[in-house]
Every structure is written in structure tokens, then in C-alpha cells.
Coordinates of C-alpha atoms and ligand atoms in Angstrom, one line a residue:
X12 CA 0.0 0.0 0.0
X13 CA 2.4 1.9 1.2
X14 CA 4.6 2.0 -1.6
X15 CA 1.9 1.8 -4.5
X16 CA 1.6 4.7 -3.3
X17 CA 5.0 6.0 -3.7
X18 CA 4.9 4.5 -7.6
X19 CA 2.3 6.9 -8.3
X20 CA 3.7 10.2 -7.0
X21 CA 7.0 9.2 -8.7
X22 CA 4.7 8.7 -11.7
X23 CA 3.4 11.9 -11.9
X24 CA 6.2 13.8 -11.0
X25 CA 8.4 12.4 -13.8
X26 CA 5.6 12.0 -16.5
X27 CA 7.7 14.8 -18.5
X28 CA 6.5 13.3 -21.8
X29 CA 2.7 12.9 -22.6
X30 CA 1.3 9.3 -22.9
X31 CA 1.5 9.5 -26.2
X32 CA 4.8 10.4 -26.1
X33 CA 6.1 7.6 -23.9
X34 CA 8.1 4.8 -25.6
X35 CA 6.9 1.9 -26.0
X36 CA 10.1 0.1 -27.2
X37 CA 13.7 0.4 -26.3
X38 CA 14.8 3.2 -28.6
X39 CA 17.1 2.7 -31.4
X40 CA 20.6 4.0 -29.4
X41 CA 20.0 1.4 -26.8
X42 CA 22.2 -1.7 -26.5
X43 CA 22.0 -4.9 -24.9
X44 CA 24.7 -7.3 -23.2
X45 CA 25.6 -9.5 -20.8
X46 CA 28.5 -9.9 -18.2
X47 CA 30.7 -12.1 -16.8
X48 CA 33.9 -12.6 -15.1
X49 CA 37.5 -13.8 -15.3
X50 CA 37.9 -15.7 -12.2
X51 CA 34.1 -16.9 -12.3
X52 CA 34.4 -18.1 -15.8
X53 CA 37.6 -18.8 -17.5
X54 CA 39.0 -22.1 -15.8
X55 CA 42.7 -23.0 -16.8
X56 CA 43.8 -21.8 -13.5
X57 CA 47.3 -22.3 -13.7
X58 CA 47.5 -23.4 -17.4
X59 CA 49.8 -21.8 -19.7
X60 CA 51.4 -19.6 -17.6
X61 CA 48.7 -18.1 -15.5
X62 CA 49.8 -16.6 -12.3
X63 CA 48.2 -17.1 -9.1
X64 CA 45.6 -14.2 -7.9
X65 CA 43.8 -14.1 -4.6
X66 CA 40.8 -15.7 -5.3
X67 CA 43.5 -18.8 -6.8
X68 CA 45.0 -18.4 -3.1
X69 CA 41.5 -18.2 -1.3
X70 CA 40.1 -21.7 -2.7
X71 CA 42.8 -23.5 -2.5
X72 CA 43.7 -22.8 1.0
X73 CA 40.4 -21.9 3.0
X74 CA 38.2 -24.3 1.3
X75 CA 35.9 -23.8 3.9
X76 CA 35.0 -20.0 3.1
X77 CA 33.2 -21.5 -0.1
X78 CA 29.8 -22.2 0.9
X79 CA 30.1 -25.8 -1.6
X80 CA 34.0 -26.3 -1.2
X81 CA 34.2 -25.7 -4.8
X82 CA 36.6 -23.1 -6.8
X83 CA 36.9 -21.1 -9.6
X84 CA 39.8 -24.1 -11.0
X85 CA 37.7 -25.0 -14.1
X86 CA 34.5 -23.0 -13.7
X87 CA 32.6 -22.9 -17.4
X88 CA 36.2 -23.5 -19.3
X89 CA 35.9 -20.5 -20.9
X90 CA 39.5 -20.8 -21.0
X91 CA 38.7 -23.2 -23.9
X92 CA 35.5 -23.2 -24.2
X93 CA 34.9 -19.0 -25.7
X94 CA 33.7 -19.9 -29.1
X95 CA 30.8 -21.2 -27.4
X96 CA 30.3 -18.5 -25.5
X97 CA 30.3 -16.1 -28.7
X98 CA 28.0 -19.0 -30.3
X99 CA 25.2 -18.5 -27.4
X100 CA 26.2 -14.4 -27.3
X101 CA 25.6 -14.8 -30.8
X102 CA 22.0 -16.7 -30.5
X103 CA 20.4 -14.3 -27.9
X104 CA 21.2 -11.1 -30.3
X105 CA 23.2 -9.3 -27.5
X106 CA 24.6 -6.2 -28.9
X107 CA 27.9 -6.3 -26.4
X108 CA 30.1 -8.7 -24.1
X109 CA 30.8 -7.8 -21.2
X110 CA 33.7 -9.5 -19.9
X111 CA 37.0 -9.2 -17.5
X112 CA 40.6 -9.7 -18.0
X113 CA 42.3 -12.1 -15.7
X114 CA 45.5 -9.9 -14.4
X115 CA 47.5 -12.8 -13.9
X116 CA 47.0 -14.8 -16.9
X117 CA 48.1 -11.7 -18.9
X118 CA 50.8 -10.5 -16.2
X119 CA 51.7 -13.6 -14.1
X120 CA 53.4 -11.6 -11.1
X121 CA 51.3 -8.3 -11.7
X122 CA 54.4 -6.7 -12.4
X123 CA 55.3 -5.4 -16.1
X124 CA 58.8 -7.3 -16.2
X125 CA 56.5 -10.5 -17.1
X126 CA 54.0 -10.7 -20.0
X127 CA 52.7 -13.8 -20.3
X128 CA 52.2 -14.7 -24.6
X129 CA 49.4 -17.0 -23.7
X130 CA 47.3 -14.5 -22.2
X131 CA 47.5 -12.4 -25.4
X132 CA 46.9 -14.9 -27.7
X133 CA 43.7 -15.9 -25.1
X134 CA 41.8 -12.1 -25.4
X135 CA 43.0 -11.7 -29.3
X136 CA 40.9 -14.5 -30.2
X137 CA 38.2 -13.7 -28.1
X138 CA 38.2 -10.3 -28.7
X139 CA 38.6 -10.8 -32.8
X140 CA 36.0 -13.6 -32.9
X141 CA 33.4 -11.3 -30.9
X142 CA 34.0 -8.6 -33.4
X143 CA 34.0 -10.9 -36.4
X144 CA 30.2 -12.0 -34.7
X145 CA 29.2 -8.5 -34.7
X146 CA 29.7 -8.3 -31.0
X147 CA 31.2 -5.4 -29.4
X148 CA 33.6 -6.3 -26.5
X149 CA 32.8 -4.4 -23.4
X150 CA 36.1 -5.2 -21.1
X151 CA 36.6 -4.3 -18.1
X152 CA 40.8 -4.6 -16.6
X153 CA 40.1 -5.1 -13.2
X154 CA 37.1 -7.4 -11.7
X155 CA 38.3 -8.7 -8.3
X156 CA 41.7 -11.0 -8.9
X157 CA 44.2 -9.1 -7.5
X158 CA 47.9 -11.0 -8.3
X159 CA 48.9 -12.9 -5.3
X160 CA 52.5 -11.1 -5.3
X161 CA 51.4 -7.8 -5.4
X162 CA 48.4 -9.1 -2.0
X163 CA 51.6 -10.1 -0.4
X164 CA 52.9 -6.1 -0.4
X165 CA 49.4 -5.1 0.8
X166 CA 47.4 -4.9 -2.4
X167 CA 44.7 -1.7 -2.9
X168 CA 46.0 -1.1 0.5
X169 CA 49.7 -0.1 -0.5
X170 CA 49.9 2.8 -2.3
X171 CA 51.9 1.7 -4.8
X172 CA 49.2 -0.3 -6.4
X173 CA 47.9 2.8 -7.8
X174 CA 51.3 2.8 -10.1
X175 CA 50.7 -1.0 -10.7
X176 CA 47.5 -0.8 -12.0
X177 CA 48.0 1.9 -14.0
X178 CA 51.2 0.5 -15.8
X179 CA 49.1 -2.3 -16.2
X180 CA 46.5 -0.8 -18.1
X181 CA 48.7 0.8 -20.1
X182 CA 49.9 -2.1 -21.7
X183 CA 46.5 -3.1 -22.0
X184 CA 45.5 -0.4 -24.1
X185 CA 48.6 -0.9 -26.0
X186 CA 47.6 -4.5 -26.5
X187 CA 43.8 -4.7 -26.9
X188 CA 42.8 -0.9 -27.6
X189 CA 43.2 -0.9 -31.2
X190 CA 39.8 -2.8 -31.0
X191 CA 38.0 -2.6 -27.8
X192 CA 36.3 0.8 -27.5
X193 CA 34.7 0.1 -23.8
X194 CA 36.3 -0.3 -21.2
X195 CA 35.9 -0.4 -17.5
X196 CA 38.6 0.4 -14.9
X197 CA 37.7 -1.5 -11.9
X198 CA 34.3 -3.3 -11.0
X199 CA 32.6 -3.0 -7.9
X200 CA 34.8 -1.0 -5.7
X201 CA 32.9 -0.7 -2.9
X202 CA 32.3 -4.9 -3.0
X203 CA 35.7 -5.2 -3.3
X204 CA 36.9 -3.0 -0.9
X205 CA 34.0 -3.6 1.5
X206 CA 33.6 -7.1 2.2
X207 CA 37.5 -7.9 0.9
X208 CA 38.2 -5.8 4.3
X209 CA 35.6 -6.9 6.8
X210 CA 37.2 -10.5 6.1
X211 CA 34.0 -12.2 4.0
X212 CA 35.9 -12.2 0.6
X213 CA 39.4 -12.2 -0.7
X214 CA 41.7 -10.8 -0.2
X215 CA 40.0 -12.0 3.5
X216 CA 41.3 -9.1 5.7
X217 CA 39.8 -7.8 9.0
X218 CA 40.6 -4.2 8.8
X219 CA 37.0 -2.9 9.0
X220 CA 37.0 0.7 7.8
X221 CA 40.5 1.3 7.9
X222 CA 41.5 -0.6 5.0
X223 CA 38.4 -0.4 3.8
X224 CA 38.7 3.3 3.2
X225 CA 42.7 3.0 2.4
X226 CA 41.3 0.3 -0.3
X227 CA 38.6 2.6 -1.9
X228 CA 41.2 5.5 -1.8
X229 CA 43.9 3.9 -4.0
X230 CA 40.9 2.7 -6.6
X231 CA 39.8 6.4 -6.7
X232 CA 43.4 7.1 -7.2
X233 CA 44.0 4.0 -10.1
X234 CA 40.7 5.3 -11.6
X235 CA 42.1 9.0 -12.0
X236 CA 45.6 7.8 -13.1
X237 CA 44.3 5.0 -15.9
X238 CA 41.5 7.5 -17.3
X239 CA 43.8 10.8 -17.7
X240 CA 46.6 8.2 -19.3
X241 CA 44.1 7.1 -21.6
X242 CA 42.9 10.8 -22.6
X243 CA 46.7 11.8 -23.1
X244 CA 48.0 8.8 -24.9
X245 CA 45.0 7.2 -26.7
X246 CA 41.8 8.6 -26.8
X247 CA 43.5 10.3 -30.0
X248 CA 44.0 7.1 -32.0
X249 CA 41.8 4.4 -30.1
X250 CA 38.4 6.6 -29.6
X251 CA 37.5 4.3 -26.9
X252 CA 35.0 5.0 -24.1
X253 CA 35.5 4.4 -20.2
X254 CA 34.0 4.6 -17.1
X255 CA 34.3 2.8 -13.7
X256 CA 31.3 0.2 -12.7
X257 CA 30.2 0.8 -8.7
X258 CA 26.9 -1.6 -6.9
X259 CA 24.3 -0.5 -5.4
X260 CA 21.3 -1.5 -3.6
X261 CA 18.3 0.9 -3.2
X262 CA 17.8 2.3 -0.3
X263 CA 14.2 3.4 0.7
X264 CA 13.6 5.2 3.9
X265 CA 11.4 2.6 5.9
X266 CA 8.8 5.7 7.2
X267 CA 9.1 8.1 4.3
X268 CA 7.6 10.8 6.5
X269 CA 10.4 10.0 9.1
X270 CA 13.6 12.4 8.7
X271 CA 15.9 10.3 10.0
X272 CA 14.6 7.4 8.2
X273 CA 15.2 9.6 4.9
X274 CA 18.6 10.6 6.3
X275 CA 19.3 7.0 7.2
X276 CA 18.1 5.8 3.2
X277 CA 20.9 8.3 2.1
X278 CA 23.7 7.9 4.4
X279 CA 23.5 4.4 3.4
X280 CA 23.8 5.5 -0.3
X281 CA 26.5 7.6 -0.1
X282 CA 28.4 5.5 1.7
X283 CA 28.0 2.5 -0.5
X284 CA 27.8 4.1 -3.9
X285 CA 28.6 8.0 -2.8
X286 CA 31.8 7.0 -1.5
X287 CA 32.9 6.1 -5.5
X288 CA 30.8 8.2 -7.6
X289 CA 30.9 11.7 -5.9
X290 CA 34.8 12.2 -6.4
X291 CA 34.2 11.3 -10.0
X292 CA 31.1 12.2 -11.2
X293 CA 29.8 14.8 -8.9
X294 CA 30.6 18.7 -10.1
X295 CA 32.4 19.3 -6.8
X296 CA 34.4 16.3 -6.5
X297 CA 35.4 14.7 -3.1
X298 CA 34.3 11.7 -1.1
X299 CA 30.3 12.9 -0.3
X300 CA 30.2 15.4 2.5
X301 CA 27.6 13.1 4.8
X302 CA 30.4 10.4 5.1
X303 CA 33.5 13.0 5.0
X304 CA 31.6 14.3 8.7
X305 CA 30.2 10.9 9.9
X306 CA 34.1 9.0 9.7
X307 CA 36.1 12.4 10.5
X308 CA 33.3 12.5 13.7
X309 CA 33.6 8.6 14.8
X310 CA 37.3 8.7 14.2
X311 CA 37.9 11.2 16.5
X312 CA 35.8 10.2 19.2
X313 CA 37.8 7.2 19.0
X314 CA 41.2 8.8 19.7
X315 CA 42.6 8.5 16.0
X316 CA 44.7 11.5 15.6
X317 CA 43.3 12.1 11.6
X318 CA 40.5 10.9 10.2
X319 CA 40.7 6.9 9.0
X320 CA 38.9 8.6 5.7
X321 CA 42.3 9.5 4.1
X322 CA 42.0 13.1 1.6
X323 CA 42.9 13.7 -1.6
X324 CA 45.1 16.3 -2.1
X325 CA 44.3 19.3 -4.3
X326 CA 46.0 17.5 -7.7
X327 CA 44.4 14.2 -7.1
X328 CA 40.8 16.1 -6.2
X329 CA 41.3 17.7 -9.9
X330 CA 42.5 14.1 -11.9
X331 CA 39.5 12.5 -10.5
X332 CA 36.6 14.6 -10.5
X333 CA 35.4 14.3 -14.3
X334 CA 37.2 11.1 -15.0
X335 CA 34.8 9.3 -17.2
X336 CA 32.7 8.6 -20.2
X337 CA 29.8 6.8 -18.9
X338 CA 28.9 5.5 -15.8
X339 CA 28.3 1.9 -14.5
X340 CA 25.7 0.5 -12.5
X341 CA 25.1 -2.6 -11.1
X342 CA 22.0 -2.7 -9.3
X343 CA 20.0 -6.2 -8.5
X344 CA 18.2 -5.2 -5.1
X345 CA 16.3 -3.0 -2.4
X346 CA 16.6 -2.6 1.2
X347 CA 14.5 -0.4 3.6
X348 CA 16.7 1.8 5.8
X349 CA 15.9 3.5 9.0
X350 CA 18.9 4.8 11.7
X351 CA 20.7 2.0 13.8
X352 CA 21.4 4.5 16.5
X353 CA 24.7 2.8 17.8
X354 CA 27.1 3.8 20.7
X355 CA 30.1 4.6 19.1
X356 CA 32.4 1.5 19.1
X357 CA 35.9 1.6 20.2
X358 CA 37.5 -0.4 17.6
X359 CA 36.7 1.1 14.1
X360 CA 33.7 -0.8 12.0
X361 CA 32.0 -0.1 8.4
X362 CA 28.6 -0.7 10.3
X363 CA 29.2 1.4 13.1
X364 CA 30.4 4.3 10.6
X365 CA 27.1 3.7 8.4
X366 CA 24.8 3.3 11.5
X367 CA 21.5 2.0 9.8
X368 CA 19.8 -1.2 9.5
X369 CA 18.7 -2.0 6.7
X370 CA 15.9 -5.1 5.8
X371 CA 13.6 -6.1 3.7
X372 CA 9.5 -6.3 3.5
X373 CA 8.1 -9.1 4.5
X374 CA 6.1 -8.7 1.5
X375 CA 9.0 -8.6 -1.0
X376 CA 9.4 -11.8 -3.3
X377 CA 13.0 -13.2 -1.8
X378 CA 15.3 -14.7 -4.9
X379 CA 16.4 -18.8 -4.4
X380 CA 19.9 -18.5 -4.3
X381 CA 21.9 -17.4 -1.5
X382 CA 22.2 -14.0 -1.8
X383 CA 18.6 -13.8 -0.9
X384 CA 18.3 -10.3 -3.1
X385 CA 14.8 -9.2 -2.4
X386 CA 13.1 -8.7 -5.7
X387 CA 11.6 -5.2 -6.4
X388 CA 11.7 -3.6 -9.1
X389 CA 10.7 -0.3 -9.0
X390 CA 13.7 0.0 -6.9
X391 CA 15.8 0.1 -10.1
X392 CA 13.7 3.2 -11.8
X393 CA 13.9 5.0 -8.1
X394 CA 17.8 4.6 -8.5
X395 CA 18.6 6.1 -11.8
X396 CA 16.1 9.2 -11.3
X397 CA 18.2 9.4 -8.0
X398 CA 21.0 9.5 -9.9
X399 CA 19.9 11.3 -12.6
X400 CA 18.8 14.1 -10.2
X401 CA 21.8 13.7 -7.9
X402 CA 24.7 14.2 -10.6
X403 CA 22.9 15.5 -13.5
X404 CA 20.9 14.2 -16.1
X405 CA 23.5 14.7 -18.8
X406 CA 25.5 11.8 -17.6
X407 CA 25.3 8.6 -19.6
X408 CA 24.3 5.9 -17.6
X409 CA 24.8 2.0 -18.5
X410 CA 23.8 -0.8 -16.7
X411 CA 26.6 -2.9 -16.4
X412 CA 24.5 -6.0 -14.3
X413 CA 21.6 -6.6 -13.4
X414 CA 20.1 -10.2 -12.4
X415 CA 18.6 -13.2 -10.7
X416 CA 19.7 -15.4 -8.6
X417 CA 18.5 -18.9 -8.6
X418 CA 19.1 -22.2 -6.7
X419 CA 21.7 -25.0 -7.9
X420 CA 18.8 -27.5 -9.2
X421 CA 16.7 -24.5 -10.4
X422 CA 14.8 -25.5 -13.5
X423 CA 15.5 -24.7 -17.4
X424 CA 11.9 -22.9 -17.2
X425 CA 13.3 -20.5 -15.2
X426 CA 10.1 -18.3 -14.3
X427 CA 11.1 -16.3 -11.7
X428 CA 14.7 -14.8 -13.5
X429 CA 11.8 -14.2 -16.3
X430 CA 9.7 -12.1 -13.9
X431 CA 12.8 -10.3 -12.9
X432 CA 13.9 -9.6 -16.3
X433 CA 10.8 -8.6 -17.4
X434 CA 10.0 -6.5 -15.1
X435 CA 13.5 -4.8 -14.2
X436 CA 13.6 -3.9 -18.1
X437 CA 9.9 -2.4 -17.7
X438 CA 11.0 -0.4 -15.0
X439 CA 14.7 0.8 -17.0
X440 CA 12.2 1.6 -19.8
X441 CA 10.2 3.8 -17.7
X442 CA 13.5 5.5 -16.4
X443 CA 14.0 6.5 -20.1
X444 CA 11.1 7.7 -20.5
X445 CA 11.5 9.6 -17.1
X446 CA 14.3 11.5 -19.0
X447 CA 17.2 9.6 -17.6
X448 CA 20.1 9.0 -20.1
X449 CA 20.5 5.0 -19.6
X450 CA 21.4 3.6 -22.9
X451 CA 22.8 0.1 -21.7
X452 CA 21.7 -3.1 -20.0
X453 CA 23.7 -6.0 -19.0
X454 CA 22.4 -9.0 -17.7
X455 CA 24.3 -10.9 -15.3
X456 CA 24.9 -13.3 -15.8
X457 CA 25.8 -14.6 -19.2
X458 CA 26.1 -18.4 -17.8
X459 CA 26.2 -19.9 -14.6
X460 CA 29.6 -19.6 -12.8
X461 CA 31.5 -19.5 -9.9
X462 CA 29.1 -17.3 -7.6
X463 CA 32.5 -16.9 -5.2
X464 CA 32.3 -17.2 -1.4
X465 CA 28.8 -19.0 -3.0
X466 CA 30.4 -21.1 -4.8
X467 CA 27.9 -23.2 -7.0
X468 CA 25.4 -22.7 -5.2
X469 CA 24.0 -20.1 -6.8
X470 CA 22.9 -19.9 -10.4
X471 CA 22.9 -16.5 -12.2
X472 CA 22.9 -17.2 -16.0
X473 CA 20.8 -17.1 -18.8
X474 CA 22.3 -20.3 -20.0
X475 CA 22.8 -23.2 -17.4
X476 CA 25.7 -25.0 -17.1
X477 CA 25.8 -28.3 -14.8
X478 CA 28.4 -28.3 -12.7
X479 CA 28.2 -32.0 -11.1
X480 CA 28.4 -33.3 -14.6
X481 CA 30.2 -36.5 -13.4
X482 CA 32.0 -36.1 -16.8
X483 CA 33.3 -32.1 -16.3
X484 CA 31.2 -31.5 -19.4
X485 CA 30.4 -27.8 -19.3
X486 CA 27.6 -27.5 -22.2
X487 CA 25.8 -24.4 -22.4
X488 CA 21.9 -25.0 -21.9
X489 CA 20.0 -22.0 -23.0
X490 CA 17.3 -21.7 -19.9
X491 CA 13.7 -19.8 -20.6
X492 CA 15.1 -16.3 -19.5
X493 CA 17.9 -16.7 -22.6
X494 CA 14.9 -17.0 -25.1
X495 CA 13.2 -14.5 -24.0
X496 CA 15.5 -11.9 -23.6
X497 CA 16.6 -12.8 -27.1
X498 CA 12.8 -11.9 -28.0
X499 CA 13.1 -8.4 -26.3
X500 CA 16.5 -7.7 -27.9
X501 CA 14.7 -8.7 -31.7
X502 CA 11.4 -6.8 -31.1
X503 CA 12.6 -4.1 -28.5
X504 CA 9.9 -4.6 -26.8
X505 CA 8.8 -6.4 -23.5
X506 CA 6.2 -8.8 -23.8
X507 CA 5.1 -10.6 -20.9
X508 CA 2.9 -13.0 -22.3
X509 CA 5.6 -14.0 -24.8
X510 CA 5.9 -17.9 -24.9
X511 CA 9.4 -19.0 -26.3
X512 CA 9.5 -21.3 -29.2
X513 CA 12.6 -23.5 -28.4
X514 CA 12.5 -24.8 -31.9
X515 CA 13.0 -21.8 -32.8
X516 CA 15.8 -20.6 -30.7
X517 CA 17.9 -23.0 -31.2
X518 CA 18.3 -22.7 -34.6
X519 CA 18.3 -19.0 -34.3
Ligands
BGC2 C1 29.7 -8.8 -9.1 C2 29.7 -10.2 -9.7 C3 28.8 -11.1 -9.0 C4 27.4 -10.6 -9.0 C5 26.3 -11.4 -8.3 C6 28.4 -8.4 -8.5 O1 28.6 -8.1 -7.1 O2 30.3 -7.9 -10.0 O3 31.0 -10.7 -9.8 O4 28.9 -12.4 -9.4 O5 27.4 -9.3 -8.5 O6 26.5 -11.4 -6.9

């Protein structure tokens, strides 16, 4: 009831066009994708040459964080098996891949003094047989895999990892940029830098907003570095297009009429997604003044002599605000938010910094794997007006994933990722026609893979691979959701009555 009514004020107050005027269909400059992964996809581990990254290091030696005992060893075999994954990239129509390269595989140590050939010749053909399919690549350097050597001296939380990554992709522009013309610095920052530091993913360090914030500092700081490098040395020639991806959730104030509940709904924001996107994309620059004063506030009431939010100085401020092309979203879920009210805790803690709680309405359909997103998808049209209003409706906005998360025996007639599909894409549609400038969506994922601290456990893609295949066959089953995102991509349209015709797809 509640938020029906919400739905229809946001209705009426961004109805800019007349009915008439509202599209119907995904206009012609709209493209779709889908995404995946190095670490979750490729396989081939340590074949060829690969170095070791943390996630290598992780499954191997705390089997026990992954939720099945599994690891990212094989996963789909994209390592060998990519022209299937242009073959079924090929059959749903997308317009782009969105994929990661594998640091290691291409730089074994992280370090420049060791190309690895292999890894070339791995993304050449990938990259020339998408483009020979009429697919353009969408790559993105950093997703997660951090090389092992470079964890070992401290990894996003040594400073010199900002000169690292940015020698890196500079030889990966040199390599790959004669063809790829988006890219993506660094996925999922606040993830990464998040949950890597409050010990539930690798690199699996407790340092609770301390290296958290050191983490997210140096990314803001690789980010700057690797976009003004591509402006001065490349732009000219390779005419490419990048932008960094962040995550977020929605956050809607439990009581709308409550202030702090709408104060609570924000903070949670700008810490998750603020904490990236205002020191890029925001006209003034900086980490977002709610968190600047919340950390500098905590931190001192808990005797640190500065603030454990480090600052920019004036030159980095300058190289970072404006760094970018587009933006990236990934957005699957909602959460309520109302104020947590905590004593200030004596050892430093990303939840005692954010103070709210944040949960879910009983009402809300739940998805079946185990990240239990809550399904609701007006949450994604509330988030790119929020956007749109909160940094400025010229900025291009893409979707970089978006997706469903089903259980490990879930069934080919996936209904429920259907739903979600369906209705997310109604939802992005009515963000357009809203006036926001999304001209992107990317479903993740492209096939089931290695969900990590999830393991197996859950399924995301469109196409369904069986992992306990006695035989390590990794076949790529198109599931209901593939056929009929294929139908929206053909007709631009969403229909949710459509019934696929698997006769059909398959020899699409
Ligand atoms: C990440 C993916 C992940 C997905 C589903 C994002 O956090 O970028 O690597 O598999 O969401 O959880």
C-alpha cells in the first residue's frame, strides 16, 4: 500500500512526456549485453602460464569460506571453451560482451617485467572472434583478482598499487585498444573494498574501515591515473569509451515521512555508492560530504589523531573529479533503511560508521539463491532518477549488471529470472522515458559460474551449465530467460505473455 503509493507520485512527477509520447520500445541507441567474469568463468587456473591471484590463493587454502567447497579451478572452461560463448552471445542477439581480463593470466606476477604470450593470444581470439560476430567487447581490466604477489605487499591497501594498475592498463591499451572501444577500470569497488576488508571475501582481511577506506582511496586514485593516461596517450588514436562500474542497492527510507529514516536511506547510499561516484562524477568532486563528517566524527571520538577517511590532495581532487565517459551500475536489489542509533564503538567498524539497519519487507518476493536479493523492481527506476537528479541528467548511464539469482537445481523454465527480467527492463524503460540517459543493460549473468564465497550454489545465468556433470562436461543449456531476452532484444519490446518457441531458438 504503502509503496503503490509512492509508484504513483513518482509517476506523476516524472511524466515529463505525454502518454502519447512515452516509448513503448527500447529506442534505437539502446544496446544490450551480458556480463561475466574472469575468475568466475575462464578455468585454466594455472595453465599456460597463469599466475596465481587471490581468489586462486582463497580456494585453495580456506576451502571452507566456499559455501560448496568448490573453486573457480575450471569453472565454465571459458579458457577453452569461448567460441561457445560467442555462439550463445551470438543466438540471444546481444549487442555487447561484457567481460574481464584475468591480471595474472596476462601478467603472471602483476608486475610489467612478465608478459605472459598466452594470455595475449587468449583475449586476441576472443576479442577478434566477438567482433568478427558483430559483437562489441565491453572489457573491463580489473574485476576482483588481485595477483597474489602484489596481495603479499598489501594490495589496494599499498599505495603503490595505484602505479601497478596503472602500468598495467597501459599495456593493456597498448595491446587490446586498437579494438575494444569500452572499457571499464575497476568493478565494484565498494564490493571489493568492502567485504574484501571486513574478512567475508578475498583478499579476506579484517581491517574494517581502515582498509576499507585506504582500499577505496587507492581505486579512486587507479581510476584517476588510468582515465587521464588514456585521454593523453590514446583517446586520439583508439576513440574508446571508459568509465568505472560501482553496486548499489536501493535504499528506501522505511517511514518516508520519518527524517531520519530519509537521512538513514541516504547515508546508506553515499556510503555505499557516494563514496565512489561523488569524487568522479559529482561537479564538486570529493568523497560525499555526509560520510566526510560521519568518519572524520567517529574517528575522532575514538582517539585517532586524523580521520581513518584519508584526503585527496588538491592535484588528485582535480585528476578525478570528471574522470569518465559513462557510468556503470550494477543494481540487483532493495533494502528499507531507518537509523541503527549505535554507541560509538571503540575499535573502528563499516557498520558502526554507516549506523543504519537495513531489511527487507516481508512482502517482497526473496530470490532462491543465497544471496537472498529481495526482488523489487521499481527499486531500479527510483535509483537512476536518483542519480539522474543527484549528478545531473547529462550523464550517460549503463547498466553494467543486473540479475537473478536462482538455486543450484533450479529448473530450465526459469520463471522467476523471467519475472525479474521482465519486469526490471519495464521499469529501466520507464527511467528513459523519465528523461534519464540510460542507454545500456547487462544481464548478469551470461552463464552460470562461480558465484565466489557462493560457490555453485548459486545460479545466475541465462544459459545453465551443470556443474556436477560426473564427466566435467560444461555444455551451455540456453534456460527460458535466454529465449526470451533474445525476444526483447529482436522486437525491443517487452512482452510478458511471450511464450518462447525453443524450436525456434535453437536454430536462431
Ligand atoms: C559482481 C559479480 C557477482 C554478482 C552477483 C556483483 O557483485 O560484480 O562478480 O557475481 O554481483 O553477486
Amino acid at each position: 500500500m504503502h509503496h503503490a503509493q509512492h509508484a504513483l507520485i513518482y509517476t506523476c512527477i516524472f511524466s515529463c512526456l505525454s502518454s502519447a509520447q512515452r516509448l513503448t520500445r527500447f529506442p534505437p541507441y539502446f544496446n544490450f549485453g551480458a556480463a561475466t567474469s574472469a575468475y568466475q568463468i575462464e578455468g585454466a587456473w594455472n595453465v599456460s602460464g597463469k599466475g596465481v591471484s587471490i581468489w586462486d590463493t582463497a580456494v585453495h587454502d580456506t576451502p571452507q569460506r566456499i559455501a560448496d567447497g568448490s573453486s573457480g579451478d575450471d569453472a565454465a572452461q571459458s579458457y577453452y571453451r569461448w567460441e561457445e560463448d560467442i555462439a550463445i552471445i551470438r543466438q540471444m542477439r546481444l549487442n555487447f560482451y561484457r567481460f574481464s581480463l584475468s591480471w595474472t593470466r596476462l601478467f603472471p606476477q602483476g608486475t610489467l617485467n612478465s608478459l605472459n604470450p598466452d594470455g595475449v593470444r587468449y583475449y586476441d581470439q576472443l576479442i577478434n572472434g566477438l567482433l568478427a560476430a558483430g559483437i562489441e567487447p565491453m572489457v573491463t581490466i580489473f574485476h576482483w583478482d588481485v595477483p597474489q604477489r602484489l596481495q603479499d605487499m598489501g594490495g589496494w591497501t599499498n599505495d603503490l598499487i595505484v602505479d601497478y594498475y596503472t602500468e598495467y592498463a597501459n599495456r593493456v591499451f597498448q595491446l587490446f585498444g586498437d579494438r575494444v572501444r569500452l572499457w571499464v577500470t575497476i568493478n565494484e569497488p565498494g564490493q571489493y573494498c568492502q567485504f574484501g576488508y571486513d574478512n567475508l571475501n578475498a583478499p579476506f582481511i579484517n581491517s574494517s574501515a581502515l582498509g576499507t577506506y585506504q582500499c577505496g582511496h587507492n581505486v579512486l586514485r587507479a581510476h584517476g591515473r588510468a582515465y587521464r593516461l588514456y585521454d593523453n596517450y590514446y583517446r586520439s588514436s583508439q576513440n574508446g569509451r571508459l568509465g568505472i562500474v560501482c553496486d548499489t542497492t536501493w535504499y528506501e527510507p522505511s517511514d518516508n515521512s520519518s527524517q531520519f529514516d530519509r537521512e538513514a536511506a541516504d547515508r546508506a547510499l553515499q556510503f555505499l555508492f557516494g563514496w565512489f561516484i561523488n569524487p568522479i562524477y559529482s561537479p564538486e568532486g570529493d568523497y560525499p560530504a555526509a560520510m566526510r563528517a560521519r568518519v572524520d566524527y567517529v574517528s575522532q571520538q575514538q582517539g585517532f589523531p586524523e580521520s581513518r577517511l584519508p584526503s585527496f590532495t588538491p592535484e588528485e581532487l582535480l585528476m578525478i573529479r570528471g574522470a569518465y565517459d559513462f557510468m556503470g551500475v550494477n543494481h540487483y536489489s532493495t533494502f528499507l533503511a531507518r537509523p541503527d542509533n549505535q554507541a560509538i564503538a571503540r575499535f573502528p567498524s563499516l557498520n558502526n560508521d554507516v549506523d543504519i539497519q537495513q531489511f527487507v519487507d516481508p512482502s517482497w518476493e526473496l530470490t532462491e539463491g543465497q544471496t537472498y536479493f529481495a526482488v523489487v523492481p521499481w527499486g531500479i527506476r527510483r535509483l537512476l532518477n536518483w542519480i539522474a537528479d543527484t549528478y545531473g541528467r547529462d550523464i550517460e548511464i549503463f547498466i553494467t549488471e543486473n540479475g537473478y539469482d536462482g538455486f543450484r537445481n533450479e529448473s530450465l523454465q526459469d520463471s522467476r529470472r523471467v519475472n525479474y527480467l521482465n519486469s526490471y527492463l519495464r521499469e529501466v524503460l520507464n527511467a528513459i522515458n523519465d528523461g534519464v540517459r540510460v542507454t545500456a543493460y547487462t544481464f548478469w549473468a551470461l552463464m552460470d559460474n562461480f558465484e565466489w564465497v557462493n560457490g555453485y550454489n548459486s545460479r545466475f545465468g541465462l544459459y545453465r551449465i551443470d556443474y556436477d556433470d560426473p564427466t566435467g562436461n560444461r555444455t551451455r543449456i540456453p534456460k527460458r530467460s535466454a529465449m526470451v531476452y533474445q525476444n526483447i532484444i529482436v522486437t525491443r519490446q517487452i512482452n510478458e505473455s511471450f511464450v518462447p518457441d525453443e524450436f525456434a531458438f535453437d536454430s536462431a
